[in-house]
Amino acid sequence: MIRLESVSKTFPGAARPAVDHLDLDVPNGTTCVLIGPSGCGKTTTMRIVNRLIEPTSGRIVVEGEDVTRADPVALRRRIGYVIQQVGLFPHMTIAQNVATVPELLGWPAARVAQRVEEMLSLVGLEPGQFLERHPRHLSGGQRQRVGVARALAADPPVLLMDEPFGAVDPIVRAGLQAELLGILRRLAKTVIFVTHDIDEAVRMGDLIAIMKDGRLVQCDAPERLLSAPRDAFVADFVGADRALKRLALITAGTVARPGPAGPGAPVVALSTSLRDVLSVLLASGADAATVTESGGSPLGAISLAMIRARAATSSQGDGAES
């Protein structure tokens, strides 16, 4: 668990705190996304956790330990950290980059080598093709994968991610988001993830914490945040298309009904979100799609009318809480 207790940070000469008496609990195995307008304090909050920024006051607890009293260097070696710019060492091979923290921790060479190969495979990079390459030979998406592999190499219980996909193009970004979601669910890491993109927050977060002027405005599961924004600020920030965003939280497999979709219907996997199914149907001009199981067998069909009905249900009760 990560717990921030009345944490504040005021930078010298600043008119107001960057972080102002912030309380936040992130349960074990949960991804908490910090989001808000520019300057709201989200990145400062994340960097306070591994003490890249020292808090002015308050208490930070990671796995039961008050880390404000811990050695900051030792602390950072047990917290994975992924940034937008990746930060790979250009003169090192990919293998050497991923091995950085395990070697600093004194792991035996054989264990390090095995772990490097495991991590590259985990993020979808074939070790035989990438171990001896240098970062300059990789695409932006590949470098980002290496950054994730390096952050996970020492098996840290906590992972901090600062807009990790902000520098890659939208198509690559969507693929990386999906792969990271799968990795995090398998490994059950506790994650603080900073983004400025509400769609990314809804997709990646078990919890979404919206900040404003250094304070926490609302922290809830995506479904709760979209259906019951606490005030007008939150409602405006998540957008007027909240019903559409909520479709991203519902999979085709939970809505599909038995029966054929019709000849020539597009095919979608059962894990496809209703928002993505809607895009497929609009692009193809079809009224329905065939939903298939993981092995490719037809599960049923989903239609535009079914998606519209689900969106209408989602929109009932939308609106800021009084």
PDB file of C-alpha atoms in Angstrom:
ATOM      1  CA  MET A   1       0.000   0.000   0.000  1.00  0.00           C
ATOM      2  CA  ILE A   2       1.001   3.604  -0.598  1.00  0.00           C
ATOM      3  CA  ARG A   3      -0.386   6.171   1.805  1.00  0.00           C
ATOM      4  CA  LEU A   4       0.127   9.920   1.771  1.00  0.00           C
ATOM      5  CA  GLU A   5      -0.886  11.593   5.013  1.00  0.00           C
ATOM      6  CA  SER A   6      -1.365  15.370   4.929  1.00  0.00           C
ATOM      7  CA  VAL A   7       1.531  15.746   2.486  1.00  0.00           C
ATOM      8  CA  SER A   8       2.462  19.262   1.407  1.00  0.00           C
ATOM      9  CA  LYS A   9       5.185  20.688  -0.783  1.00  0.00           C
ATOM     10  CA  THR A  10       5.957  24.381  -1.140  1.00  0.00           C
ATOM     11  CA  PHE A  11       8.780  25.357  -3.469  1.00  0.00           C
ATOM     12  CA  PRO A  12      10.913  28.391  -2.559  1.00  0.00           C
ATOM     13  CA  GLY A  13       9.349  31.619  -3.803  1.00  0.00           C
ATOM     14  CA  ALA A  14       6.048  29.978  -4.752  1.00  0.00           C
ATOM     15  CA  ALA A  15       2.835  31.832  -3.970  1.00  0.00           C
ATOM     16  CA  ARG A  16       1.030  28.640  -2.961  1.00  0.00           C
ATOM     17  CA  PRO A  17       1.897  25.001  -2.229  1.00  0.00           C
ATOM     18  CA  ALA A  18       2.399  22.692  -5.215  1.00  0.00           C
ATOM     19  CA  VAL A  19       0.838  19.973  -3.058  1.00  0.00           C
ATOM     20  CA  ASP A  20      -1.469  21.066  -0.251  1.00  0.00           C
ATOM     21  CA  HIS A  21      -2.289  18.713   2.678  1.00  0.00           C
ATOM     22  CA  LEU A  22      -2.904  15.755   0.399  1.00  0.00           C
ATOM     23  CA  ASP A  23      -4.311  12.495   1.776  1.00  0.00           C
ATOM     24  CA  LEU A  24      -4.314   9.504  -0.581  1.00  0.00           C
ATOM     25  CA  ASP A  25      -4.492   5.715  -0.128  1.00  0.00           C
ATOM     26  CA  VAL A  26      -3.480   3.328  -2.924  1.00  0.00           C
ATOM     27  CA  PRO A  27      -4.243  -0.297  -1.941  1.00  0.00           C
ATOM     28  CA  ASN A  28      -1.877  -3.131  -2.816  1.00  0.00           C
ATOM     29  CA  GLY A  29      -2.111  -4.271  -6.421  1.00  0.00           C
ATOM     30  CA  THR A  30      -4.025  -1.151  -7.471  1.00  0.00           C
ATOM     31  CA  THR A  31      -3.214   1.327 -10.238  1.00  0.00           C
ATOM     32  CA  CYS A  32      -4.052   4.871  -9.159  1.00  0.00           C
ATOM     33  CA  VAL A  33      -3.978   7.481 -11.918  1.00  0.00           C
ATOM     34  CA  LEU A  34      -3.208  11.078 -10.950  1.00  0.00           C
ATOM     35  CA  ILE A  35      -4.720  13.588 -13.352  1.00  0.00           C
ATOM     36  CA  GLY A  36      -5.677  17.232 -13.427  1.00  0.00           C
ATOM     37  CA  PRO A  37      -4.917  20.549 -15.142  1.00  0.00           C
ATOM     38  CA  SER A  38      -1.359  21.607 -15.785  1.00  0.00           C
ATOM     39  CA  GLY A  39       0.249  22.711 -12.531  1.00  0.00           C
ATOM     40  CA  CYS A  40      -2.210  20.832 -10.316  1.00  0.00           C
ATOM     41  CA  GLY A  41       0.583  18.968  -8.496  1.00  0.00           C
ATOM     42  CA  LYS A  42       0.177  15.480  -9.928  1.00  0.00           C
ATOM     43  CA  THR A  43       3.800  14.945 -10.988  1.00  0.00           C
ATOM     44  CA  THR A  44       5.118  16.538  -7.799  1.00  0.00           C
ATOM     45  CA  THR A  45       2.930  14.156  -5.785  1.00  0.00           C
ATOM     46  CA  MET A  46       4.277  11.133  -7.637  1.00  0.00           C
ATOM     47  CA  ARG A  47       7.901  12.227  -7.208  1.00  0.00           C
ATOM     48  CA  ILE A  48       7.370  12.758  -3.518  1.00  0.00           C
ATOM     49  CA  VAL A  49       6.668   9.015  -3.151  1.00  0.00           C
ATOM     50  CA  ASN A  50      10.241   8.042  -4.077  1.00  0.00           C
ATOM     51  CA  ARG A  51      11.602  11.306  -2.670  1.00  0.00           C
ATOM     52  CA  LEU A  52      12.923  12.702  -5.907  1.00  0.00           C
ATOM     53  CA  ILE A  53      11.142  15.692  -4.393  1.00  0.00           C
ATOM     54  CA  GLU A  54      11.273  16.052  -0.619  1.00  0.00           C
ATOM     55  CA  PRO A  55       7.937  16.960   1.005  1.00  0.00           C
ATOM     56  CA  THR A  56       7.714  20.100   3.100  1.00  0.00           C
ATOM     57  CA  SER A  57       5.499  18.282   5.590  1.00  0.00           C
ATOM     58  CA  GLY A  58       3.426  15.165   5.972  1.00  0.00           C
ATOM     59  CA  ARG A  59       4.046  11.429   6.038  1.00  0.00           C
ATOM     60  CA  ILE A  60       4.607   8.926   3.217  1.00  0.00           C
ATOM     61  CA  VAL A  61       4.045   5.239   3.956  1.00  0.00           C
ATOM     62  CA  VAL A  62       5.070   2.528   1.480  1.00  0.00           C
ATOM     63  CA  GLU A  63       4.350  -1.081   2.472  1.00  0.00           C
ATOM     64  CA  GLY A  64       3.985  -0.070   6.109  1.00  0.00           C
ATOM     65  CA  GLU A  65       7.243   1.910   6.273  1.00  0.00           C
ATOM     66  CA  ASP A  66       7.447   5.658   6.756  1.00  0.00           C
ATOM     67  CA  VAL A  67       9.814   6.360   3.872  1.00  0.00           C
ATOM     68  CA  THR A  68      10.416   9.958   4.904  1.00  0.00           C
ATOM     69  CA  ARG A  69      12.953   8.408   7.291  1.00  0.00           C
ATOM     70  CA  ALA A  70      14.423   5.934   4.793  1.00  0.00           C
ATOM     71  CA  ASP A  71      17.642   6.283   2.818  1.00  0.00           C
ATOM     72  CA  PRO A  72      16.393   7.846  -0.445  1.00  0.00           C
ATOM     73  CA  VAL A  73      18.850   5.964  -2.677  1.00  0.00           C
ATOM     74  CA  ALA A  74      17.894   2.582  -1.203  1.00  0.00           C
ATOM     75  CA  LEU A  75      14.237   3.593  -1.449  1.00  0.00           C
ATOM     76  CA  ARG A  76      14.477   4.333  -5.185  1.00  0.00           C
ATOM     77  CA  ARG A  77      16.083   0.969  -5.874  1.00  0.00           C
ATOM     78  CA  ARG A  78      12.939  -0.782  -4.659  1.00  0.00           C
ATOM     79  CA  ILE A  79      10.492   1.481  -6.498  1.00  0.00           C
ATOM     80  CA  GLY A  80      10.268   1.144 -10.277  1.00  0.00           C
ATOM     81  CA  TYR A  81      10.185   4.418 -12.202  1.00  0.00           C
ATOM     82  CA  VAL A  82       9.127   4.985 -15.820  1.00  0.00           C
ATOM     83  CA  ILE A  83       9.144   8.424 -17.442  1.00  0.00           C
ATOM     84  CA  GLN A  84       7.977   9.822 -20.780  1.00  0.00           C
ATOM     85  CA  GLN A  85      11.519  10.397 -22.025  1.00  0.00           C
ATOM     86  CA  VAL A  86      12.418   6.787 -21.059  1.00  0.00           C
ATOM     87  CA  GLY A  87      15.879   7.805 -19.822  1.00  0.00           C
ATOM     88  CA  LEU A  88      17.800   4.823 -21.186  1.00  0.00           C
ATOM     89  CA  PHE A  89      21.592   5.048 -21.024  1.00  0.00           C
ATOM     90  CA  PRO A  90      22.594   5.571 -24.693  1.00  0.00           C
ATOM     91  CA  HIS A  91      26.082   4.061 -24.353  1.00  0.00           C
ATOM     92  CA  MET A  92      24.738   0.830 -22.824  1.00  0.00           C
ATOM     93  CA  THR A  93      23.151  -2.112 -24.587  1.00  0.00           C
ATOM     94  CA  ILE A  94      19.523  -2.981 -23.919  1.00  0.00           C
ATOM     95  CA  ALA A  95      20.667  -5.854 -21.701  1.00  0.00           C
ATOM     96  CA  GLN A  96      22.870  -3.529 -19.661  1.00  0.00           C
ATOM     97  CA  ASN A  97      20.069  -0.985 -19.307  1.00  0.00           C
ATOM     98  CA  VAL A  98      17.586  -3.551 -18.003  1.00  0.00           C
ATOM     99  CA  ALA A  99      20.203  -5.010 -15.663  1.00  0.00           C
ATOM    100  CA  THR A 100      20.982  -1.676 -13.991  1.00  0.00           C
ATOM    101  CA  VAL A 101      19.078  -2.037 -10.704  1.00  0.00           C
ATOM    102  CA  PRO A 102      19.594  -5.797 -10.167  1.00  0.00           C
ATOM    103  CA  GLU A 103      23.346  -5.225 -10.539  1.00  0.00           C
ATOM    104  CA  LEU A 104      23.245  -2.322  -8.085  1.00  0.00           C
ATOM    105  CA  LEU A 105      21.469  -4.644  -5.658  1.00  0.00           C
ATOM    106  CA  GLY A 106      24.283  -7.204  -6.001  1.00  0.00           C
ATOM    107  CA  TRP A 107      22.400  -9.963  -7.784  1.00  0.00           C
ATOM    108  CA  PRO A 108      24.587 -12.823  -9.134  1.00  0.00           C
ATOM    109  CA  ALA A 109      25.423 -12.458 -12.817  1.00  0.00           C
ATOM    110  CA  ALA A 110      23.494 -15.573 -13.847  1.00  0.00           C
ATOM    111  CA  ARG A 111      20.374 -14.373 -12.069  1.00  0.00           C
ATOM    112  CA  VAL A 112      20.696 -10.940 -13.681  1.00  0.00           C
ATOM    113  CA  ALA A 113      21.052 -12.433 -17.157  1.00  0.00           C
ATOM    114  CA  GLN A 114      18.022 -14.658 -16.662  1.00  0.00           C
ATOM    115  CA  ARG A 115      15.961 -11.758 -15.333  1.00  0.00           C
ATOM    116  CA  VAL A 116      16.887  -9.502 -18.263  1.00  0.00           C
ATOM    117  CA  GLU A 117      15.664 -12.113 -20.738  1.00  0.00           C
ATOM    118  CA  GLU A 118      12.469 -12.657 -18.729  1.00  0.00           C
ATOM    119  CA  MET A 119      11.705  -8.938 -18.672  1.00  0.00           C
ATOM    120  CA  LEU A 120      12.318  -8.397 -22.368  1.00  0.00           C
ATOM    121  CA  SER A 121      10.027 -11.320 -23.167  1.00  0.00           C
ATOM    122  CA  LEU A 122       7.427  -9.912 -20.790  1.00  0.00           C
ATOM    123  CA  VAL A 123       7.259  -6.615 -22.690  1.00  0.00           C
ATOM    124  CA  GLY A 124       7.176  -8.300 -26.091  1.00  0.00           C
ATOM    125  CA  LEU A 125      10.807  -7.897 -27.175  1.00  0.00           C
ATOM    126  CA  GLU A 126      12.582 -11.063 -28.337  1.00  0.00           C
ATOM    127  CA  PRO A 127      15.792 -11.277 -26.237  1.00  0.00           C
ATOM    128  CA  GLY A 128      17.822 -12.760 -29.079  1.00  0.00           C
ATOM    129  CA  GLN A 129      17.061  -9.718 -31.236  1.00  0.00           C
ATOM    130  CA  PHE A 130      17.373  -6.948 -28.660  1.00  0.00           C
ATOM    131  CA  LEU A 131      19.881  -7.849 -25.932  1.00  0.00           C
ATOM    132  CA  GLU A 132      22.916  -6.396 -27.721  1.00  0.00           C
ATOM    133  CA  ARG A 133      21.251  -3.459 -29.430  1.00  0.00           C
ATOM    134  CA  HIS A 134      21.619   0.126 -28.248  1.00  0.00           C
ATOM    135  CA  PRO A 135      18.703   2.515 -27.608  1.00  0.00           C
ATOM    136  CA  ARG A 136      19.431   4.537 -30.762  1.00  0.00           C
ATOM    137  CA  HIS A 137      18.546   1.475 -32.852  1.00  0.00           C
ATOM    138  CA  LEU A 138      15.046   1.195 -31.358  1.00  0.00           C
ATOM    139  CA  SER A 139      11.772   2.885 -32.210  1.00  0.00           C
ATOM    140  CA  GLY A 140      10.048   5.088 -29.640  1.00  0.00           C
ATOM    141  CA  GLY A 141       7.637   2.331 -28.712  1.00  0.00           C
ATOM    142  CA  GLN A 142      10.449  -0.206 -28.326  1.00  0.00           C
ATOM    143  CA  ARG A 143      12.430   2.166 -26.106  1.00  0.00           C
ATOM    144  CA  GLN A 144       9.355   2.628 -23.954  1.00  0.00           C
ATOM    145  CA  ARG A 145       9.021  -1.144 -23.589  1.00  0.00           C
ATOM    146  CA  VAL A 146      12.651  -1.326 -22.474  1.00  0.00           C
ATOM    147  CA  GLY A 147      11.938   1.404 -19.931  1.00  0.00           C
ATOM    148  CA  VAL A 148       9.111  -0.690 -18.475  1.00  0.00           C
ATOM    149  CA  ALA A 149      11.332  -3.806 -18.460  1.00  0.00           C
ATOM    150  CA  ARG A 150      14.060  -1.915 -16.616  1.00  0.00           C
ATOM    151  CA  ALA A 151      11.601  -0.579 -14.035  1.00  0.00           C
ATOM    152  CA  LEU A 152      10.304  -4.091 -13.352  1.00  0.00           C
ATOM    153  CA  ALA A 153      13.667  -5.897 -13.439  1.00  0.00           C
ATOM    154  CA  ALA A 154      14.287  -5.935  -9.674  1.00  0.00           C
ATOM    155  CA  ASP A 155      10.650  -6.956  -9.036  1.00  0.00           C
ATOM    156  CA  PRO A 156       9.736  -3.784  -7.109  1.00  0.00           C
ATOM    157  CA  PRO A 157       6.401  -3.849  -5.268  1.00  0.00           C
ATOM    158  CA  VAL A 158       5.710  -0.249  -6.304  1.00  0.00           C
ATOM    159  CA  LEU A 159       5.858   1.307  -9.769  1.00  0.00           C
ATOM    160  CA  LEU A 160       5.726   5.038 -10.563  1.00  0.00           C
ATOM    161  CA  MET A 161       4.873   6.018 -14.139  1.00  0.00           C
ATOM    162  CA  ASP A 162       5.073   9.641 -15.307  1.00  0.00           C
ATOM    163  CA  GLU A 163       3.190  10.005 -18.632  1.00  0.00           C
ATOM    164  CA  PRO A 164       5.034   6.926 -19.918  1.00  0.00           C
ATOM    165  CA  PHE A 165       3.339   6.876 -23.333  1.00  0.00           C
ATOM    166  CA  GLY A 166       3.148  10.606 -23.978  1.00  0.00           C
ATOM    167  CA  ALA A 167       5.981  10.586 -26.514  1.00  0.00           C
ATOM    168  CA  VAL A 168       4.687   7.805 -28.783  1.00  0.00           C
ATOM    169  CA  ASP A 169       2.107   8.065 -31.548  1.00  0.00           C
ATOM    170  CA  PRO A 170      -1.553   7.228 -30.789  1.00  0.00           C
ATOM    171  CA  ILE A 171      -1.575   3.820 -32.505  1.00  0.00           C
ATOM    172  CA  VAL A 172       1.554   2.616 -30.687  1.00  0.00           C
ATOM    173  CA  ARG A 173       0.248   4.186 -27.480  1.00  0.00           C
ATOM    174  CA  ALA A 174      -2.989   2.175 -27.548  1.00  0.00           C
ATOM    175  CA  GLY A 175      -1.038  -1.059 -27.994  1.00  0.00           C
ATOM    176  CA  LEU A 176       1.366  -0.228 -25.179  1.00  0.00           C
ATOM    177  CA  GLN A 177      -1.519   0.629 -22.864  1.00  0.00           C
ATOM    178  CA  ALA A 178      -3.168  -2.723 -23.523  1.00  0.00           C
ATOM    179  CA  GLU A 179       0.064  -4.646 -23.002  1.00  0.00           C
ATOM    180  CA  LEU A 180       0.914  -2.774 -19.809  1.00  0.00           C
ATOM    181  CA  LEU A 181      -2.564  -3.436 -18.439  1.00  0.00           C
ATOM    182  CA  GLY A 182      -2.042  -7.153 -18.952  1.00  0.00           C
ATOM    183  CA  ILE A 183       1.404  -7.050 -17.332  1.00  0.00           C
ATOM    184  CA  LEU A 184       0.214  -5.106 -14.292  1.00  0.00           C
ATOM    185  CA  ARG A 185      -2.729  -7.439 -13.754  1.00  0.00           C
ATOM    186  CA  ARG A 186      -0.468 -10.490 -13.892  1.00  0.00           C
ATOM    187  CA  LEU A 187       2.180  -9.030 -11.598  1.00  0.00           C
ATOM    188  CA  ALA A 188      -0.204  -7.278  -9.142  1.00  0.00           C
ATOM    189  CA  LYS A 189       2.015  -4.214  -8.715  1.00  0.00           C
ATOM    190  CA  THR A 190       0.932  -1.112  -6.823  1.00  0.00           C
ATOM    191  CA  VAL A 191       1.152   1.731  -9.323  1.00  0.00           C
ATOM    192  CA  ILE A 192       0.887   5.506  -9.346  1.00  0.00           C
ATOM    193  CA  PHE A 193       0.409   6.622 -12.948  1.00  0.00           C
ATOM    194  CA  VAL A 194       0.449  10.282 -14.013  1.00  0.00           C
ATOM    195  CA  THR A 195      -1.302  11.384 -17.196  1.00  0.00           C
ATOM    196  CA  HIS A 196      -3.021  14.430 -18.676  1.00  0.00           C
ATOM    197  CA  ASP A 197      -5.313  12.244 -20.826  1.00  0.00           C
ATOM    198  CA  ILE A 198      -8.686  11.371 -19.245  1.00  0.00           C
ATOM    199  CA  ASP A 199      -9.242   8.529 -21.751  1.00  0.00           C
ATOM    200  CA  GLU A 200      -5.924   6.985 -20.714  1.00  0.00           C
ATOM    201  CA  ALA A 201      -6.866   7.448 -17.058  1.00  0.00           C
ATOM    202  CA  VAL A 202     -10.184   5.650 -17.553  1.00  0.00           C
ATOM    203  CA  ARG A 203      -8.482   2.816 -19.396  1.00  0.00           C
ATOM    204  CA  MET A 204      -5.505   2.328 -17.075  1.00  0.00           C
ATOM    205  CA  GLY A 205      -6.785   3.183 -13.612  1.00  0.00           C
ATOM    206  CA  ASP A 206      -8.437   1.116 -10.886  1.00  0.00           C
ATOM    207  CA  LEU A 207      -8.678   4.470  -9.149  1.00  0.00           C
ATOM    208  CA  ILE A 208      -8.574   7.955 -10.675  1.00  0.00           C
ATOM    209  CA  ALA A 209      -7.477  10.847  -8.465  1.00  0.00           C
ATOM    210  CA  ILE A 210      -8.368  14.259  -9.882  1.00  0.00           C
ATOM    211  CA  MET A 211      -6.290  17.135  -8.510  1.00  0.00           C
ATOM    212  CA  LYS A 212      -6.676  20.905  -8.610  1.00  0.00           C
ATOM    213  CA  ASP A 213      -4.318  23.515  -7.115  1.00  0.00           C
ATOM    214  CA  GLY A 214      -2.399  20.870  -5.190  1.00  0.00           C
ATOM    215  CA  ARG A 215      -5.485  19.360  -3.583  1.00  0.00           C
ATOM    216  CA  LEU A 216      -7.349  16.124  -4.170  1.00  0.00           C
ATOM    217  CA  VAL A 217     -10.825  16.880  -5.533  1.00  0.00           C
ATOM    218  CA  GLN A 218     -12.146  13.342  -6.089  1.00  0.00           C
ATOM    219  CA  CYS A 219     -10.650   9.856  -5.982  1.00  0.00           C
ATOM    220  CA  ASP A 220     -12.882   7.048  -7.229  1.00  0.00           C
ATOM    221  CA  ALA A 221     -13.093   4.049  -9.518  1.00  0.00           C
ATOM    222  CA  PRO A 222     -13.532   5.134 -13.153  1.00  0.00           C
ATOM    223  CA  GLU A 223     -17.167   4.048 -13.296  1.00  0.00           C
ATOM    224  CA  ARG A 224     -18.022   6.036 -10.156  1.00  0.00           C
ATOM    225  CA  LEU A 225     -16.073   9.074 -11.328  1.00  0.00           C
ATOM    226  CA  LEU A 226     -17.867   9.155 -14.672  1.00  0.00           C
ATOM    227  CA  SER A 227     -21.324   8.461 -13.264  1.00  0.00           C
ATOM    228  CA  ALA A 228     -21.147  10.696 -10.195  1.00  0.00           C
ATOM    229  CA  PRO A 229     -18.641  13.556 -10.499  1.00  0.00           C
ATOM    230  CA  ARG A 230     -18.381  15.299  -7.153  1.00  0.00           C
ATOM    231  CA  ASP A 231     -18.706  18.844  -8.445  1.00  0.00           C
ATOM    232  CA  ALA A 232     -18.835  20.985 -11.558  1.00  0.00           C
ATOM    233  CA  PHE A 233     -15.032  21.042 -11.860  1.00  0.00           C
ATOM    234  CA  VAL A 234     -14.816  17.250 -12.040  1.00  0.00           C
ATOM    235  CA  ALA A 235     -17.795  17.041 -14.412  1.00  0.00           C
ATOM    236  CA  ASP A 236     -16.185  19.579 -16.737  1.00  0.00           C
ATOM    237  CA  PHE A 237     -12.779  17.900 -16.522  1.00  0.00           C
ATOM    238  CA  VAL A 238     -13.979  14.400 -17.428  1.00  0.00           C
ATOM    239  CA  GLY A 239     -15.997  15.870 -20.305  1.00  0.00           C
ATOM    240  CA  ALA A 240     -19.530  16.046 -21.581  1.00  0.00           C
ATOM    241  CA  ASP A 241     -19.118  12.657 -23.313  1.00  0.00           C
ATOM    242  CA  ARG A 242     -19.076  10.747 -20.028  1.00  0.00           C
ATOM    243  CA  ALA A 243     -21.547   8.152 -21.327  1.00  0.00           C
ATOM    244  CA  LEU A 244     -19.212   7.410 -24.257  1.00  0.00           C
ATOM    245  CA  LYS A 245     -16.230   7.128 -21.918  1.00  0.00           C
ATOM    246  CA  ARG A 246     -18.168   4.676 -19.767  1.00  0.00           C
ATOM    247  CA  LEU A 247     -18.616   2.460 -22.827  1.00  0.00           C
ATOM    248  CA  ALA A 248     -14.834   1.993 -22.700  1.00  0.00           C
ATOM    249  CA  LEU A 249     -15.304   0.182 -19.374  1.00  0.00           C
ATOM    250  CA  ILE A 250     -17.745  -2.400 -20.754  1.00  0.00           C
ATOM    251  CA  THR A 251     -16.600  -5.347 -22.889  1.00  0.00           C
ATOM    252  CA  ALA A 252     -18.428  -6.847 -25.837  1.00  0.00           C
ATOM    253  CA  GLY A 253     -18.487 -10.245 -24.134  1.00  0.00           C
ATOM    254  CA  THR A 254     -20.679  -8.949 -21.312  1.00  0.00           C
ATOM    255  CA  VAL A 255     -23.288  -7.545 -23.699  1.00  0.00           C
ATOM    256  CA  ALA A 256     -23.305  -9.942 -26.681  1.00  0.00           C
ATOM    257  CA  ARG A 257     -26.410 -12.026 -27.254  1.00  0.00           C
ATOM    258  CA  PRO A 258     -26.566 -15.484 -28.843  1.00  0.00           C
ATOM    259  CA  GLY A 259     -27.224 -15.551 -32.550  1.00  0.00           C
ATOM    260  CA  PRO A 260     -25.609 -14.474 -35.821  1.00  0.00           C
ATOM    261  CA  ALA A 261     -24.743 -10.878 -36.680  1.00  0.00           C
ATOM    262  CA  GLY A 262     -25.518 -11.333 -40.359  1.00  0.00           C
ATOM    263  CA  PRO A 263     -23.439 -11.974 -43.486  1.00  0.00           C
ATOM    264  CA  GLY A 264     -20.292  -9.879 -43.858  1.00  0.00           C
ATOM    265  CA  ALA A 265     -20.472  -8.539 -40.295  1.00  0.00           C
ATOM    266  CA  PRO A 266     -17.206  -7.327 -38.777  1.00  0.00           C
ATOM    267  CA  VAL A 267     -15.662  -9.515 -36.079  1.00  0.00           C
ATOM    268  CA  VAL A 268     -14.564  -8.305 -32.623  1.00  0.00           C
ATOM    269  CA  ALA A 269     -13.048 -10.142 -29.660  1.00  0.00           C
ATOM    270  CA  LEU A 270     -15.069 -10.570 -26.490  1.00  0.00           C
ATOM    271  CA  SER A 271     -12.586  -8.321 -24.637  1.00  0.00           C
ATOM    272  CA  THR A 272     -13.189  -5.390 -27.040  1.00  0.00           C
ATOM    273  CA  SER A 273     -14.744  -2.377 -25.323  1.00  0.00           C
ATOM    274  CA  LEU A 274     -18.159  -1.168 -26.452  1.00  0.00           C
ATOM    275  CA  ARG A 275     -16.539   2.124 -27.395  1.00  0.00           C
ATOM    276  CA  ASP A 276     -14.202   0.295 -29.790  1.00  0.00           C
ATOM    277  CA  VAL A 277     -17.033  -1.880 -31.114  1.00  0.00           C
ATOM    278  CA  LEU A 278     -18.957   1.303 -31.879  1.00  0.00           C
ATOM    279  CA  SER A 279     -15.964   2.624 -33.832  1.00  0.00           C
ATOM    280  CA  VAL A 280     -15.747  -0.614 -35.817  1.00  0.00           C
ATOM    281  CA  LEU A 281     -19.439  -0.530 -36.674  1.00  0.00           C
ATOM    282  CA  LEU A 282     -19.391   3.129 -37.719  1.00  0.00           C
ATOM    283  CA  ALA A 283     -16.287   2.586 -39.858  1.00  0.00           C
ATOM    284  CA  SER A 284     -17.730  -0.496 -41.587  1.00  0.00           C
ATOM    285  CA  GLY A 285     -21.275   0.789 -41.975  1.00  0.00           C
ATOM    286  CA  ALA A 286     -22.599  -2.417 -40.390  1.00  0.00           C
ATOM    287  CA  ASP A 287     -25.462  -2.614 -37.905  1.00  0.00           C
ATOM    288  CA  ALA A 288     -23.997  -5.501 -35.922  1.00  0.00           C
ATOM    289  CA  ALA A 289     -20.732  -7.341 -35.254  1.00  0.00           C
ATOM    290  CA  THR A 290     -19.884 -10.944 -34.484  1.00  0.00           C
ATOM    291  CA  VAL A 291     -18.259 -11.396 -31.061  1.00  0.00           C
ATOM    292  CA  THR A 292     -15.724 -14.222 -30.839  1.00  0.00           C
ATOM    293  CA  GLU A 293     -14.159 -16.074 -27.941  1.00  0.00           C
ATOM    294  CA  SER A 294     -10.381 -16.215 -27.439  1.00  0.00           C
ATOM    295  CA  GLY A 295     -10.139 -19.288 -29.669  1.00  0.00           C
ATOM    296  CA  GLY A 296     -12.040 -17.577 -32.477  1.00  0.00           C
ATOM    297  CA  SER A 297     -15.367 -19.377 -31.995  1.00  0.00           C
ATOM    298  CA  PRO A 298     -18.461 -17.161 -32.346  1.00  0.00           C
ATOM    299  CA  LEU A 299     -19.929 -16.155 -28.990  1.00  0.00           C
ATOM    300  CA  GLY A 300     -22.837 -14.104 -30.292  1.00  0.00           C
ATOM    301  CA  ALA A 301     -23.613 -10.719 -31.783  1.00  0.00           C
ATOM    302  CA  ILE A 302     -23.704  -7.115 -30.692  1.00  0.00           C
ATOM    303  CA  SER A 303     -25.635  -4.397 -32.483  1.00  0.00           C
ATOM    304  CA  LEU A 304     -25.697  -0.621 -32.661  1.00  0.00           C
ATOM    305  CA  ALA A 305     -29.093  -0.710 -30.956  1.00  0.00           C
ATOM    306  CA  MET A 306     -27.627  -2.669 -28.028  1.00  0.00           C
ATOM    307  CA  ILE A 307     -24.775  -0.166 -27.673  1.00  0.00           C
ATOM    308  CA  ARG A 308     -27.199   2.781 -27.838  1.00  0.00           C
ATOM    309  CA  ALA A 309     -29.337   1.169 -25.134  1.00  0.00           C
ATOM    310  CA  ARG A 310     -26.303   0.630 -22.926  1.00  0.00           C
ATOM    311  CA  ALA A 311     -25.140   4.219 -23.474  1.00  0.00           C
ATOM    312  CA  ALA A 312     -28.595   5.514 -22.570  1.00  0.00           C
ATOM    313  CA  THR A 313     -28.522   3.468 -19.358  1.00  0.00           C
ATOM    314  CA  SER A 314     -25.065   4.816 -18.576  1.00  0.00           C
ATOM    315  CA  SER A 315     -26.194   8.413 -19.093  1.00  0.00           C
ATOM    316  CA  GLN A 316     -29.011   8.150 -16.569  1.00  0.00           C
ATOM    317  CA  GLY A 317     -27.889   9.800 -13.394  1.00  0.00           C
ATOM    318  CA  ASP A 318     -24.941  11.540 -15.041  1.00  0.00           C
ATOM    319  CA  GLY A 319     -24.324  14.965 -13.592  1.00  0.00           C
ATOM    320  CA  ALA A 320     -22.336  16.617 -10.849  1.00  0.00           C
ATOM    321  CA  GLU A 321     -23.278  15.773  -7.310  1.00  0.00           C
ATOM    322  CA  SER A 322     -24.619  18.617  -5.309  1.00  0.00           C
TER     323      SER A 322
END
